[in-house]
C-alpha cells in the first residue's frame, strides 16, 4: 500500500471555511474523511506528495491520519506535524502533533521535539529498534492574519466508495 503525506493551509471568514480551504490545498476536500489511529500496515510505502483526488470519487470515504490546528488568534503561528517510523518490512507508526506560538521558529522547534519524543516512545512500547535516522516527519506552519486559519498534515491511506 502507498500512503501519501500531503499538507494543506487555508484562510477563511470562519474556522470551518479555513478548514475547507486547507482541505482543498491538500487535495482531500471532496471526501468524507475517516480518521484512523496511527498504525502503518506491513509492506507500506510512504510518499511525501500532494494527494491527487480522483473527481469520480466525490463523496467517497478517505482513510487518513490527521494533524490539524485551527485558530483566529491574529499574529500567531500555528503548525501541524506528522512523524513516522518504519521497520524494514514497511510496518510502523505515525504520530500527530499540533502547536501554536509567537514565532514560526518556536512552533517548528516544538513540533520537531514532540514528534521525535513520541516516535521514541511508540517504538519503545513496541520493542522496535530506535534509530533516529529512520524517524521522518512533515511539518506545516501558517501565520494567522486577519482571518481564521487552518493548517493540516495528512497521511492518506486510500479512498473507498460507499456501495
PDB file of N, CA, C and O in Angstrom, residues 18-71:
ATOM      1  N   UNK A  18     -11.938  28.125   6.667  1.00  0.00           N
ATOM      2  CA  UNK A  18     -10.480  27.987   6.647  1.00  0.00           C
ATOM      3  C   UNK A  18     -10.101  26.510   6.571  1.00  0.00           C
ATOM      4  O   UNK A  18      -9.191  26.122   5.832  1.00  0.00           O
ATOM      5  N   UNK A  19     -10.822  25.678   7.327  1.00  0.00           N
ATOM      6  CA  UNK A  19     -10.627  24.226   7.292  1.00  0.00           C
ATOM      7  C   UNK A  19     -10.850  23.692   5.880  1.00  0.00           C
ATOM      8  O   UNK A  19     -10.032  22.939   5.344  1.00  0.00           O
ATOM      9  N   UNK A  20     -11.937  24.103   5.228  1.00  0.00           N
ATOM     10  CA  UNK A  20     -12.239  23.617   3.885  1.00  0.00           C
ATOM     11  C   UNK A  20     -11.198  24.096   2.873  1.00  0.00           C
ATOM     12  O   UNK A  20     -10.799  23.345   1.980  1.00  0.00           O
ATOM     13  N   UNK A  21     -10.743  25.343   3.012  1.00  0.00           N
ATOM     14  CA  UNK A  21      -9.697  25.857   2.120  1.00  0.00           C
ATOM     15  C   UNK A  21      -8.411  25.034   2.269  1.00  0.00           C
ATOM     16  O   UNK A  21      -7.737  24.743   1.275  1.00  0.00           O
ATOM     17  N   UNK A  22      -8.093  24.658   3.498  1.00  0.00           N
ATOM     18  CA  UNK A  22      -6.903  23.832   3.731  1.00  0.00           C
ATOM     19  C   UNK A  22      -7.085  22.440   3.139  1.00  0.00           C
ATOM     20  O   UNK A  22      -6.154  21.878   2.553  1.00  0.00           O
ATOM     21  N   UNK A  23      -8.287  21.874   3.282  1.00  0.00           N
ATOM     22  CA  UNK A  23      -8.563  20.569   2.670  1.00  0.00           C
ATOM     23  C   UNK A  23      -8.340  20.618   1.161  1.00  0.00           C
ATOM     24  O   UNK A  23      -7.785  19.692   0.569  1.00  0.00           O
ATOM     25  N   UNK A  24      -8.768  21.730   0.547  1.00  0.00           N
ATOM     26  CA  UNK A  24      -8.605  21.867  -0.904  1.00  0.00           C
ATOM     27  C   UNK A  24      -7.130  21.875  -1.287  1.00  0.00           C
ATOM     28  O   UNK A  24      -6.732  21.190  -2.230  1.00  0.00           O
ATOM     29  N   UNK A  25      -6.304  22.635  -0.567  1.00  0.00           N
ATOM     30  CA  UNK A  25      -4.884  22.689  -0.932  1.00  0.00           C
ATOM     31  C   UNK A  25      -4.178  21.356  -0.681  1.00  0.00           C
ATOM     32  O   UNK A  25      -3.167  21.070  -1.311  1.00  0.00           O
ATOM     33  N   UNK A  26      -4.745  20.544   0.221  1.00  0.00           N
ATOM     34  CA  UNK A  26      -4.175  19.212   0.482  1.00  0.00           C
ATOM     35  C   UNK A  26      -4.657  18.178  -0.532  1.00  0.00           C
ATOM     36  O   UNK A  26      -4.107  17.081  -0.605  1.00  0.00           O
ATOM     37  N   UNK A  27      -5.707  18.522  -1.304  1.00  0.00           N
ATOM     38  CA  UNK A  27      -6.232  17.592  -2.303  1.00  0.00           C
ATOM     39  C   UNK A  27      -7.271  16.624  -1.776  1.00  0.00           C
ATOM     40  O   UNK A  27      -7.596  15.642  -2.437  1.00  0.00           O
ATOM     41  N   UNK A  28      -7.827  16.887  -0.592  1.00  0.00           N
ATOM     42  CA  UNK A  28      -8.743  15.917   0.026  1.00  0.00           C
ATOM     43  C   UNK A  28     -10.116  16.511   0.357  1.00  0.00           C
ATOM     44  O   UNK A  28     -10.851  15.967   1.165  1.00  0.00           O
ATOM     45  N   UNK A  29     -10.510  17.611  -0.276  1.00  0.00           N
ATOM     46  CA  UNK A  29     -11.692  18.341   0.164  1.00  0.00           C
ATOM     47  C   UNK A  29     -13.031  17.784  -0.297  1.00  0.00           C
ATOM     48  O   UNK A  29     -14.050  18.177   0.241  1.00  0.00           O
ATOM     49  N   UNK A  30     -13.093  16.898  -1.228  1.00  0.00           N
ATOM     50  CA  UNK A  30     -14.387  16.363  -1.662  1.00  0.00           C
ATOM     51  C   UNK A  30     -14.607  14.930  -1.200  1.00  0.00           C
ATOM     52  O   UNK A  30     -15.306  14.151  -1.846  1.00  0.00           O
ATOM     53  N   UNK A  31     -14.012  14.579  -0.084  1.00  0.00           N
ATOM     54  CA  UNK A  31     -14.153  13.245   0.504  1.00  0.00           C
ATOM     55  C   UNK A  31     -14.791  13.342   1.880  1.00  0.00           C
ATOM     56  O   UNK A  31     -14.770  14.390   2.525  1.00  0.00           O
ATOM     57  N   UNK A  32     -15.324  12.231   2.345  1.00  0.00           N
ATOM     58  CA  UNK A  32     -15.721  12.068   3.736  1.00  0.00           C
ATOM     59  C   UNK A  32     -14.530  11.436   4.446  1.00  0.00           C
ATOM     60  O   UNK A  32     -14.150  10.297   4.151  1.00  0.00           O
ATOM     61  N   UNK A  33     -13.915  12.188   5.330  1.00  0.00           N
ATOM     62  CA  UNK A  33     -12.668  11.758   5.960  1.00  0.00           C
ATOM     63  C   UNK A  33     -12.949  10.812   7.126  1.00  0.00           C
ATOM     64  O   UNK A  33     -13.753  11.115   8.009  1.00  0.00           O
ATOM     65  N   UNK A  34     -12.266   9.685   7.102  1.00  0.00           N
ATOM     66  CA  UNK A  34     -12.361   8.686   8.164  1.00  0.00           C
ATOM     67  C   UNK A  34     -11.008   8.654   8.865  1.00  0.00           C
ATOM     68  O   UNK A  34     -10.001   8.261   8.268  1.00  0.00           O
ATOM     69  N   UNK A  35     -11.006   9.100  10.119  1.00  0.00           N
ATOM     70  CA  UNK A  35      -9.750   9.209  10.858  1.00  0.00           C
ATOM     71  C   UNK A  35      -9.334   7.850  11.421  1.00  0.00           C
ATOM     72  O   UNK A  35     -10.138   7.158  12.051  1.00  0.00           O
ATOM     73  N   UNK A  36      -8.090   7.512  11.185  1.00  0.00           N
ATOM     74  CA  UNK A  36      -7.516   6.261  11.664  1.00  0.00           C
ATOM     75  C   UNK A  36      -6.584   6.525  12.838  1.00  0.00           C
ATOM     76  O   UNK A  36      -6.105   7.640  13.024  1.00  0.00           O
ATOM     77  N   UNK A  37      -6.300   5.476  13.584  1.00  0.00           N
ATOM     78  CA  UNK A  37      -5.229   5.582  14.568  1.00  0.00           C
ATOM     79  C   UNK A  37      -3.916   5.519  13.803  1.00  0.00           C
ATOM     80  O   UNK A  37      -3.901   5.653  12.590  1.00  0.00           O
ATOM     81  N   UNK A  38      -2.837   5.300  14.465  1.00  0.00           N
ATOM     82  CA  UNK A  38      -1.538   5.620  13.876  1.00  0.00           C
ATOM     83  C   UNK A  38      -0.676   4.418  13.488  1.00  0.00           C
ATOM     84  O   UNK A  38       0.543   4.473  13.585  1.00  0.00           O
ATOM     85  N   UNK A  39      -1.273   3.366  13.007  1.00  0.00           N
ATOM     86  CA  UNK A  39      -0.502   2.173  12.660  1.00  0.00           C
ATOM     87  C   UNK A  39      -0.286   2.106  11.147  1.00  0.00           C
ATOM     88  O   UNK A  39      -1.223   2.226  10.363  1.00  0.00           O
ATOM     89  N   UNK A  40       0.965   1.897  10.758  1.00  0.00           N
ATOM     90  CA  UNK A  40       1.333   1.724   9.355  1.00  0.00           C
ATOM     91  C   UNK A  40       1.346   0.222   9.076  1.00  0.00           C
ATOM     92  O   UNK A  40       2.111  -0.517   9.705  1.00  0.00           O
ATOM     93  N   UNK A  41       0.507  -0.260   8.139  1.00  0.00           N
ATOM     94  CA  UNK A  41       0.467  -1.691   7.847  1.00  0.00           C
ATOM     95  C   UNK A  41       1.774  -2.198   7.207  1.00  0.00           C
ATOM     96  O   UNK A  41       2.493  -1.421   6.563  1.00  0.00           O
ATOM     97  N   UNK A  42       2.065  -3.492   7.362  1.00  0.00           N
ATOM     98  CA  UNK A  42       3.247  -4.068   6.705  1.00  0.00           C
ATOM     99  C   UNK A  42       3.205  -3.823   5.195  1.00  0.00           C
ATOM    100  O   UNK A  42       2.139  -3.689   4.599  1.00  0.00           O
ATOM    101  N   UNK A  43       4.364  -3.779   4.594  1.00  0.00           N
ATOM    102  CA  UNK A  43       4.550  -3.595   3.148  1.00  0.00           C
ATOM    103  C   UNK A  43       4.106  -2.223   2.655  1.00  0.00           C
ATOM    104  O   UNK A  43       3.876  -2.035   1.465  1.00  0.00           O
ATOM    105  N   UNK A  44       3.964  -1.251   3.548  1.00  0.00           N
ATOM    106  CA  UNK A  44       3.549   0.095   3.136  1.00  0.00           C
ATOM    107  C   UNK A  44       4.746   0.909   2.669  1.00  0.00           C
ATOM    108  O   UNK A  44       5.846   0.784   3.195  1.00  0.00           O
ATOM    109  N   UNK A  45       4.460   1.759   1.688  1.00  0.00           N
ATOM    110  CA  UNK A  45       5.433   2.728   1.198  1.00  0.00           C
ATOM    111  C   UNK A  45       4.851   4.103   1.472  1.00  0.00           C
ATOM    112  O   UNK A  45       3.698   4.380   1.121  1.00  0.00           O
ATOM    113  N   UNK A  46       5.626   4.973   2.112  1.00  0.00           N
ATOM    114  CA  UNK A  46       5.156   6.317   2.431  1.00  0.00           C
ATOM    115  C   UNK A  46       5.817   7.307   1.485  1.00  0.00           C
ATOM    116  O   UNK A  46       7.043   7.336   1.364  1.00  0.00           O
ATOM    117  N   UNK A  47       4.971   8.102   0.799  1.00  0.00           N
ATOM    118  CA  UNK A  47       5.427   9.054  -0.208  1.00  0.00           C
ATOM    119  C   UNK A  47       4.955  10.449   0.194  1.00  0.00           C
ATOM    120  O   UNK A  47       3.761  10.646   0.433  1.00  0.00           O
ATOM    121  N   UNK A  48       5.872  11.409   0.254  1.00  0.00           N
ATOM    122  CA  UNK A  48       5.506  12.792   0.544  1.00  0.00           C
ATOM    123  C   UNK A  48       5.181  13.456  -0.789  1.00  0.00           C
ATOM    124  O   UNK A  48       6.068  13.711  -1.598  1.00  0.00           O
ATOM    125  N   UNK A  49       3.876  13.685  -1.010  1.00  0.00           N
ATOM    126  CA  UNK A  49       3.410  14.213  -2.294  1.00  0.00           C
ATOM    127  C   UNK A  49       1.965  14.667  -2.123  1.00  0.00           C
ATOM    128  O   UNK A  49       1.192  14.006  -1.431  1.00  0.00           O
ATOM    129  N   UNK A  50       1.605  15.774  -2.753  1.00  0.00           N
ATOM    130  CA  UNK A  50       0.213  16.219  -2.694  1.00  0.00           C
ATOM    131  C   UNK A  50      -0.691  15.107  -3.200  1.00  0.00           C
ATOM    132  O   UNK A  50      -0.422  14.484  -4.235  1.00  0.00           O
ATOM    133  N   UNK A  51      -1.764  14.875  -2.462  1.00  0.00           N
ATOM    134  CA  UNK A  51      -2.713  13.844  -2.856  1.00  0.00           C
ATOM    135  C   UNK A  51      -3.499  14.319  -4.074  1.00  0.00           C
ATOM    136  O   UNK A  51      -4.023  15.429  -4.085  1.00  0.00           O
ATOM    137  N   UNK A  52      -3.561  13.494  -5.091  1.00  0.00           N
ATOM    138  CA  UNK A  52      -4.287  13.824  -6.317  1.00  0.00           C
ATOM    139  C   UNK A  52      -5.647  13.136  -6.269  1.00  0.00           C
ATOM    140  O   UNK A  52      -5.755  11.932  -6.479  1.00  0.00           O
ATOM    141  N   UNK A  53      -6.684  13.908  -5.992  1.00  0.00           N
ATOM    142  CA  UNK A  53      -8.030  13.360  -5.889  1.00  0.00           C
ATOM    143  C   UNK A  53      -8.575  12.974  -7.260  1.00  0.00           C
ATOM    144  O   UNK A  53      -8.344  13.674  -8.241  1.00  0.00           O
ATOM    145  N   UNK A  54      -9.294  11.892  -7.293  1.00  0.00           N
ATOM    146  CA  UNK A  54      -9.981  11.466  -8.494  1.00  0.00           C
ATOM    147  C   UNK A  54     -11.393  12.055  -8.448  1.00  0.00           C
ATOM    148  O   UNK A  54     -12.153  11.756  -7.526  1.00  0.00           O
ATOM    149  N   UNK A  55     -11.779  12.911  -9.416  1.00  0.00           N
ATOM    150  CA  UNK A  55     -13.110  13.545  -9.376  1.00  0.00           C
ATOM    151  C   UNK A  55     -14.260  12.533  -9.326  1.00  0.00           C
ATOM    152  O   UNK A  55     -15.329  12.839  -8.825  1.00  0.00           O
ATOM    153  N   UNK A  56     -14.040  11.332  -9.831  1.00  0.00           N
ATOM    154  CA  UNK A  56     -15.074  10.292  -9.802  1.00  0.00           C
ATOM    155  C   UNK A  56     -15.296   9.745  -8.390  1.00  0.00           C
ATOM    156  O   UNK A  56     -16.264   9.043  -8.147  1.00  0.00           O
ATOM    157  N   UNK A  57     -14.408  10.073  -7.463  1.00  0.00           N
ATOM    158  CA  UNK A  57     -14.517   9.567  -6.092  1.00  0.00           C
ATOM    159  C   UNK A  57     -15.180  10.576  -5.151  1.00  0.00           C
ATOM    160  O   UNK A  57     -15.069  10.447  -3.938  1.00  0.00           O
ATOM    161  N   UNK A  58     -15.871  11.560  -5.715  1.00  0.00           N
ATOM    162  CA  UNK A  58     -16.531  12.602  -4.929  1.00  0.00           C
ATOM    163  C   UNK A  58     -17.441  11.964  -3.878  1.00  0.00           C
ATOM    164  O   UNK A  58     -18.283  11.134  -4.189  1.00  0.00           O
ATOM    165  N   UNK A  59     -17.236  12.357  -2.621  1.00  0.00           N
ATOM    166  CA  UNK A  59     -18.062  11.855  -1.524  1.00  0.00           C
ATOM    167  C   UNK A  59     -17.637  10.520  -0.961  1.00  0.00           C
ATOM    168  O   UNK A  59     -18.219  10.049   0.021  1.00  0.00           O
ATOM    169  N   UNK A  60     -16.647   9.883  -1.562  1.00  0.00           N
ATOM    170  CA  UNK A  60     -16.177   8.589  -1.053  1.00  0.00           C
ATOM    171  C   UNK A  60     -15.544   8.741   0.320  1.00  0.00           C
ATOM    172  O   UNK A  60     -15.185   9.836   0.744  1.00  0.00           O
ATOM    173  N   UNK A  61     -15.369   7.630   0.988  1.00  0.00           N
ATOM    174  CA  UNK A  61     -14.624   7.595   2.247  1.00  0.00           C
ATOM    175  C   UNK A  61     -13.137   7.731   1.914  1.00  0.00           C
ATOM    176  O   UNK A  61     -12.668   7.155   0.938  1.00  0.00           O
ATOM    177  N   UNK A  62     -12.425   8.487   2.710  1.00  0.00           N
ATOM    178  CA  UNK A  62     -10.977   8.607   2.552  1.00  0.00           C
ATOM    179  C   UNK A  62     -10.359   8.360   3.925  1.00  0.00           C
ATOM    180  O   UNK A  62     -10.631   9.094   4.874  1.00  0.00           O
ATOM    181  N   UNK A  63      -9.564   7.322   4.014  1.00  0.00           N
ATOM    182  CA  UNK A  63      -8.956   6.920   5.281  1.00  0.00           C
ATOM    183  C   UNK A  63      -7.662   7.698   5.497  1.00  0.00           C
ATOM    184  O   UNK A  63      -6.783   7.697   4.626  1.00  0.00           O
ATOM    185  N   UNK A  64      -7.582   8.365   6.652  1.00  0.00           N
ATOM    186  CA  UNK A  64      -6.464   9.278   6.909  1.00  0.00           C
ATOM    187  C   UNK A  64      -5.990   9.201   8.351  1.00  0.00           C
ATOM    188  O   UNK A  64      -6.726   8.825   9.251  1.00  0.00           O
ATOM    189  N   UNK A  65      -4.749   9.594   8.559  1.00  0.00           N
ATOM    190  CA  UNK A  65      -4.233  10.015   9.855  1.00  0.00           C
ATOM    191  C   UNK A  65      -4.059  11.515   9.704  1.00  0.00           C
ATOM    192  O   UNK A  65      -3.578  11.988   8.666  1.00  0.00           O
ATOM    193  N   UNK A  66      -4.459  12.291  10.721  1.00  0.00           N
ATOM    194  CA  UNK A  66      -4.529  13.745  10.549  1.00  0.00           C
ATOM    195  C   UNK A  66      -3.934  14.488  11.727  1.00  0.00           C
ATOM    196  O   UNK A  66      -4.185  14.159  12.883  1.00  0.00           O
ATOM    197  N   UNK A  67      -3.167  15.547  11.406  1.00  0.00           N
ATOM    198  CA  UNK A  67      -2.764  16.562  12.377  1.00  0.00           C
ATOM    199  C   UNK A  67      -3.335  17.872  11.846  1.00  0.00           C
ATOM    200  O   UNK A  67      -3.190  18.176  10.658  1.00  0.00           O
ATOM    201  N   UNK A  68      -3.993  18.632  12.725  1.00  0.00           N
ATOM    202  CA  UNK A  68      -4.654  19.851  12.262  1.00  0.00           C
ATOM    203  C   UNK A  68      -4.773  20.856  13.394  1.00  0.00           C
ATOM    204  O   UNK A  68      -4.972  20.482  14.547  1.00  0.00           O
ATOM    205  N   UNK A  69      -4.635  22.153  13.031  1.00  0.00           N
ATOM    206  CA  UNK A  69      -4.851  23.220  14.005  1.00  0.00           C
ATOM    207  C   UNK A  69      -5.622  24.337  13.319  1.00  0.00           C
ATOM    208  O   UNK A  69      -5.289  24.720  12.191  1.00  0.00           O
ATOM    209  N   UNK A  70      -6.630  24.863  14.021  1.00  0.00           N
ATOM    210  CA  UNK A  70      -7.419  25.999  13.531  1.00  0.00           C
ATOM    211  C   UNK A  70      -7.340  27.115  14.556  1.00  0.00           C
ATOM    212  O   UNK A  70      -7.362  26.858  15.755  1.00  0.00           O
ATOM    213  N   UNK A  71      -7.269  28.358  14.078  1.00  0.00           N
ATOM    214  CA  UNK A  71      -7.195  29.484  15.015  1.00  0.00           C
ATOM    215  C   UNK A  71      -7.651  30.777  14.364  1.00  0.00           C
ATOM    216  O   UNK A  71      -7.573  30.935  13.142  1.00  0.00           O
TER     217      UNK A  71
END
